[in-house]
N, CA, C and O of each residue as an XYZ file, in Angstrom:
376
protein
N     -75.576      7.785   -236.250
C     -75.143      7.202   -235.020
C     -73.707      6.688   -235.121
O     -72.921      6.917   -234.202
N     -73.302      5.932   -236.316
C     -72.499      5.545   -236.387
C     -71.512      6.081   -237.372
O     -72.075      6.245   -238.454
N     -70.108      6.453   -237.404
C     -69.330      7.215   -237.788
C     -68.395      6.213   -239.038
O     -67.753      5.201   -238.758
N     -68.544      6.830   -240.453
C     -67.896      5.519   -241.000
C     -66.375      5.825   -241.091
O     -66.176      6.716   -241.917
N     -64.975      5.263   -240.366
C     -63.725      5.525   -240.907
C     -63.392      4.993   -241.918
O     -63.641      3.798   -242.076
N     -62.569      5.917   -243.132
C     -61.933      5.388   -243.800
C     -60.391      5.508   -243.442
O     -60.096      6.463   -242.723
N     -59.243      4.557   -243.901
C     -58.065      4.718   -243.153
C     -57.398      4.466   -244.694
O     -58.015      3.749   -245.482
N     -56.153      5.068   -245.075
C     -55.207      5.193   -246.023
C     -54.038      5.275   -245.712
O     -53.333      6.214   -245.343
N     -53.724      3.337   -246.030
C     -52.149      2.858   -245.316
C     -51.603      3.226   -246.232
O     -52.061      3.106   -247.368
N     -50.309      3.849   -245.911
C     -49.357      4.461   -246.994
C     -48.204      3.160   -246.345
O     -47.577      3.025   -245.294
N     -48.324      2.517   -247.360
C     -46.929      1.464   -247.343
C     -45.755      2.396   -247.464
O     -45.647      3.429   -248.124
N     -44.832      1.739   -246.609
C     -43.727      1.978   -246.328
C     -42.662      1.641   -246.798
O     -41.675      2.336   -247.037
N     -42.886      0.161   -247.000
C     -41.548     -0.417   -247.765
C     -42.698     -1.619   -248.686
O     -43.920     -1.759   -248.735
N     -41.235     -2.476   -249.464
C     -42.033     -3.406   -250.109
C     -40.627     -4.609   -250.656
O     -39.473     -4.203   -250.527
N     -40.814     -5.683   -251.096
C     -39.845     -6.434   -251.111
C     -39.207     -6.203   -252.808
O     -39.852     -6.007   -253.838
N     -37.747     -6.311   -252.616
C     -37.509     -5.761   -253.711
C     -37.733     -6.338   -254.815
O     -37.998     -5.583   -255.751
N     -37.706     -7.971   -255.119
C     -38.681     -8.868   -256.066
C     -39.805     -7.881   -256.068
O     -39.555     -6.720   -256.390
N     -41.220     -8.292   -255.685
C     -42.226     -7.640   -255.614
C     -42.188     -6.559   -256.282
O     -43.053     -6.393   -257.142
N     -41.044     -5.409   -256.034
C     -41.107     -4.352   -256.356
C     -40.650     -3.765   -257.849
O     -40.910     -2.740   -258.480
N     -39.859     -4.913   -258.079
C     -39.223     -4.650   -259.825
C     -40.153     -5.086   -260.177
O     -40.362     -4.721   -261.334
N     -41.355     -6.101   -259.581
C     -42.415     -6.932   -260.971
C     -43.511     -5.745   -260.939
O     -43.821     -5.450   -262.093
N     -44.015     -5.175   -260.222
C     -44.596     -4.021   -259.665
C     -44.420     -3.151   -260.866
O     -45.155     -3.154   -261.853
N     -43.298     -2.359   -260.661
C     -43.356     -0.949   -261.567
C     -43.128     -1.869   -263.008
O     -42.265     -1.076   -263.387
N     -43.163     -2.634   -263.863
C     -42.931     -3.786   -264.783
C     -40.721     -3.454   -265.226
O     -40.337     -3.350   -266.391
N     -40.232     -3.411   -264.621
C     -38.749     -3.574   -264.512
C     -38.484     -4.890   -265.556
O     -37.870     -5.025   -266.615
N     -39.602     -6.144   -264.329
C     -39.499     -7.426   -264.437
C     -40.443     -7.649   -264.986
O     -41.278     -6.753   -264.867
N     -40.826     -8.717   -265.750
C     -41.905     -9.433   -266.293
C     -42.612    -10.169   -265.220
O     -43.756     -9.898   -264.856
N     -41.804    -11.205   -264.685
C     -42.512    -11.878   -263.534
C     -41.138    -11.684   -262.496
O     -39.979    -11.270   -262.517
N     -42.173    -12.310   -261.566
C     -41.244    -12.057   -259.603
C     -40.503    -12.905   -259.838
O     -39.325    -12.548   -259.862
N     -40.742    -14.142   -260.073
C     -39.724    -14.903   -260.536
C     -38.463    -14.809   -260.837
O     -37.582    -15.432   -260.245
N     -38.255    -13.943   -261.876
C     -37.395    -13.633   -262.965
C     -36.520    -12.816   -261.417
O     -35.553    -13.144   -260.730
N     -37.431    -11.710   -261.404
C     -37.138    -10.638   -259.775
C     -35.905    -11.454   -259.223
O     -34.697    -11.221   -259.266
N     -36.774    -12.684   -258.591
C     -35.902    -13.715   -257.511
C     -35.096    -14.092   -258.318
O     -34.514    -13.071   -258.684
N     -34.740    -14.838   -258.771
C     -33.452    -15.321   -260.066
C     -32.125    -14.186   -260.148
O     -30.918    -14.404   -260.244
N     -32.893    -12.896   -260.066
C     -31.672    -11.544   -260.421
C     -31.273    -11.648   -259.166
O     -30.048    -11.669   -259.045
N     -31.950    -11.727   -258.092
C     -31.543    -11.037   -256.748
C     -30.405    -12.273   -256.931
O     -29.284    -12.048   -257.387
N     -31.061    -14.195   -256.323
C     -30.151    -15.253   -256.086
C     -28.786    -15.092   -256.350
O     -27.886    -15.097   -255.510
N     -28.654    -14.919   -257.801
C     -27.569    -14.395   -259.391
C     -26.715    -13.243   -258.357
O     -25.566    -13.676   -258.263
N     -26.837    -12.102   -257.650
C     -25.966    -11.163   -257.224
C     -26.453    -10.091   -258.035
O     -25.931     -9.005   -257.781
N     -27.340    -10.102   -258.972
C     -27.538     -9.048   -260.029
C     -28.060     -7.544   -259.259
O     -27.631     -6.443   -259.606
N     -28.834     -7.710   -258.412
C     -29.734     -6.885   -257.710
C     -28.809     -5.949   -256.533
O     -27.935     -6.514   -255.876
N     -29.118     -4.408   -256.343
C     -28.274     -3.965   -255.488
C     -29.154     -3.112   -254.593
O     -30.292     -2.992   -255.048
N     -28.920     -2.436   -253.354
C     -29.630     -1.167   -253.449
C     -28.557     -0.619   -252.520
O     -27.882     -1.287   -251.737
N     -28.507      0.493   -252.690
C     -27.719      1.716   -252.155
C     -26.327      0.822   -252.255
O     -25.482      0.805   -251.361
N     -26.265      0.315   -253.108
C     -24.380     -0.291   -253.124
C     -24.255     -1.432   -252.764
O     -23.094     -1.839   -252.783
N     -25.075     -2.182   -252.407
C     -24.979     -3.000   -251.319
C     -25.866     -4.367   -252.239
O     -27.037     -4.056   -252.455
N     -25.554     -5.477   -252.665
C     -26.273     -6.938   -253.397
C     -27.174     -7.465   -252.324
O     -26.674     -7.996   -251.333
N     -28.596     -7.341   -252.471
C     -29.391     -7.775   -251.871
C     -29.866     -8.765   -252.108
O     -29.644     -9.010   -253.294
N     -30.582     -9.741   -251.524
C     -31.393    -10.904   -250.977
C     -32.561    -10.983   -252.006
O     -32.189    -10.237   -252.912
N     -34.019    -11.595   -252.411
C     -35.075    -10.970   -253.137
C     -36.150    -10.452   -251.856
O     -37.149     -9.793   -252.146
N     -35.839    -10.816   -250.432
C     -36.570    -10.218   -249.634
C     -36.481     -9.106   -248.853
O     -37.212     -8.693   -247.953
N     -35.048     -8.503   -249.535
C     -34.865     -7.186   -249.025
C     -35.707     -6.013   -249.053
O     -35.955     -5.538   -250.161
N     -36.328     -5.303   -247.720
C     -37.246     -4.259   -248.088
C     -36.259     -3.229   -248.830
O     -35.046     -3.088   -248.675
N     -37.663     -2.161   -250.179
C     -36.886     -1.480   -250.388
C     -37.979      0.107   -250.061
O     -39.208      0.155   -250.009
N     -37.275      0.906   -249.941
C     -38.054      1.926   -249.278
C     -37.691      3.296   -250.120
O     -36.605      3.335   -250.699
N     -38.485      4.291   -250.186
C     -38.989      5.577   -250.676
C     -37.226      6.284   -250.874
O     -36.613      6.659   -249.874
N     -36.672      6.360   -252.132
C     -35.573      7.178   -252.101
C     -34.395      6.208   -251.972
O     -33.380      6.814   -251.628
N     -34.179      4.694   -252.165
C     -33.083      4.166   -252.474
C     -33.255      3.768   -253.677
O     -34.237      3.449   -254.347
N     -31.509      3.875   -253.952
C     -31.496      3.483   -255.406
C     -31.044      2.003   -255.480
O     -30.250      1.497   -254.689
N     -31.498      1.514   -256.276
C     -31.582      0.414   -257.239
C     -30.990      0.040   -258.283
O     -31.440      0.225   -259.414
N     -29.633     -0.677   -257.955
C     -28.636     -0.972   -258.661
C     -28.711     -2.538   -259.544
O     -28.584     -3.586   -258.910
N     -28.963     -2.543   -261.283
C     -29.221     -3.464   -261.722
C     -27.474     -3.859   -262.435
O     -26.821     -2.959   -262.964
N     -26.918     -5.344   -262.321
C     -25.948     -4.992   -262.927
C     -25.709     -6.031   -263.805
O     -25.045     -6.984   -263.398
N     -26.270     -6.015   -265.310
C     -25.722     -6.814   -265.937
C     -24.660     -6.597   -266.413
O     -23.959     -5.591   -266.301
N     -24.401     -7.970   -267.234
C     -23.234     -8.195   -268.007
C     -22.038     -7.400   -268.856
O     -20.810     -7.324   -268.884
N     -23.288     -6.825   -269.572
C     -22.891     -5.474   -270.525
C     -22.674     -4.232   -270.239
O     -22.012     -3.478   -270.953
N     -23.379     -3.824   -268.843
C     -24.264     -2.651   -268.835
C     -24.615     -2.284   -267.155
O     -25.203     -3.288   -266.754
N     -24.537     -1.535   -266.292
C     -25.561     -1.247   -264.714
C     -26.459     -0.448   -265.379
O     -26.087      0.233   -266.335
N     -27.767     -0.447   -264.934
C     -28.528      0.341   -264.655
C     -29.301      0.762   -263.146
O     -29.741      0.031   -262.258
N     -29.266      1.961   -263.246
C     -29.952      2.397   -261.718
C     -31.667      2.985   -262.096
O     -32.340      3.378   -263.050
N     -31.744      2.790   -261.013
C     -33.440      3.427   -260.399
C     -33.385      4.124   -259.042
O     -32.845      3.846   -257.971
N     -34.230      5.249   -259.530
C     -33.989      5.924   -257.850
C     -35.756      5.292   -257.399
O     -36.630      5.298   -258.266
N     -35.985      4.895   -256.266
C     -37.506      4.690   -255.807
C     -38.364      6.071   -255.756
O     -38.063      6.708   -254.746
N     -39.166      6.599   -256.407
C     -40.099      7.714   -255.549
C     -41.124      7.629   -255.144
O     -41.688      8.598   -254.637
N     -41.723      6.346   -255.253
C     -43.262      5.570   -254.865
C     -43.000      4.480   -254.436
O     -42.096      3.779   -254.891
N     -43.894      4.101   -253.306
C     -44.006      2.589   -253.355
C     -45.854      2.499   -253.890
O     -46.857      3.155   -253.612
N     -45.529      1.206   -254.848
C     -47.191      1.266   -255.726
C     -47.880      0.507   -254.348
O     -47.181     -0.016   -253.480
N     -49.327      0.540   -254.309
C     -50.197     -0.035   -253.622
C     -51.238     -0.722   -254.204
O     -52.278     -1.187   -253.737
N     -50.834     -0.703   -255.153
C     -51.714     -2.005   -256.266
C     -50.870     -3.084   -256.876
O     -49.675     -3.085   -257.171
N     -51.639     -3.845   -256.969
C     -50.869     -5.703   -257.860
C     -49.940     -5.130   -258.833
O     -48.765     -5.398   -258.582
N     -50.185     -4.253   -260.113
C     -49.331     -3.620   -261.009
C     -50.114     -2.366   -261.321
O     -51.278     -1.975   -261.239
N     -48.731     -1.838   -261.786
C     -49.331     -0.587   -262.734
C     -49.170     -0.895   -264.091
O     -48.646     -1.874   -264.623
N     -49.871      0.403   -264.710
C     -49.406      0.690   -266.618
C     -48.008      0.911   -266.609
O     -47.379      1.345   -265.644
N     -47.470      0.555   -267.875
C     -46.033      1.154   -268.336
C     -45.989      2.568   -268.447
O     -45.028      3.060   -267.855
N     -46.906      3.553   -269.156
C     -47.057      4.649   -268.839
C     -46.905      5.083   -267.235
O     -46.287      6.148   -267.216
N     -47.147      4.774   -266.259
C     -47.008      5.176   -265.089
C     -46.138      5.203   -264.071
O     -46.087      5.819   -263.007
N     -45.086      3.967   -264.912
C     -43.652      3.585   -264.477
C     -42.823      4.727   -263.854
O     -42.191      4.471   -262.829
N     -42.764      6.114   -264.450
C     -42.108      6.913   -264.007
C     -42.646      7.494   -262.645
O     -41.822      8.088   -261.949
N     -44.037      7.378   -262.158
C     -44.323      8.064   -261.412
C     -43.901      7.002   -259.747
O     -44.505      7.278   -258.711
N     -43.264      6.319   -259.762
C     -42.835      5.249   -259.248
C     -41.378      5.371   -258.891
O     -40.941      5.594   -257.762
N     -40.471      5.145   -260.323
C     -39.092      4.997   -260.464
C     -38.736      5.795   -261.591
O     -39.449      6.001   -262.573
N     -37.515      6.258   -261.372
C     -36.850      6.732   -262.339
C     -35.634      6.479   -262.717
O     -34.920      6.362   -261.721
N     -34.854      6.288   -264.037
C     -33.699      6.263   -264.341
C     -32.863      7.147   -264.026
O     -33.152      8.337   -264.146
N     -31.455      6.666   -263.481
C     -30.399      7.628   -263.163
C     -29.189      7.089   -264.494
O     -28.101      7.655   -264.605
């Protein structure tokens, strides 16, 4: 009689804190928020906020002291965390 739906939200975006503690970038969100406050945090060129959405295919500009590193996005995760093994299927180094 009754029809059961299942529905599969494909997130769209996600906050970019959130999202470095997520793929493990970051240890904690914390740390996340601290980089963003600091100026450390970029995406597509541009020093973001820690509540900046970040979405499918921008890159992710880290810039320390010594060193930038980038991430291109190819997932947004839909779970609390992943494995370190799985990191790539997420983000990748440029």
């Amino acid at each position: 009689m009754f029809q059961k739906l299942i529905f599969f939200a494909k997130i769209a975006f996600m906050r970019v804190d959130k999202f470095l503690n997520v793929v493990n970038i970051t240890k904690r969100r914390a740390i996340s928020e601290d980089m963003c406050k600091s100026g450390v945090v970029g995406i597509n060129g541009v020093i973001v906020k820690a509540s900046k959405e970040v979405k499918v295919g921008d890159i992710i500009t880290l810039h320390f002291t010594e060193y930038t590193q980038k991430y291109k996005v190819l997932a947004l995760p839909s779970t609390k965390s992943i494995p370190k093994n799985a990191q790539n299927e997420y983000v990748v180094k440029l």
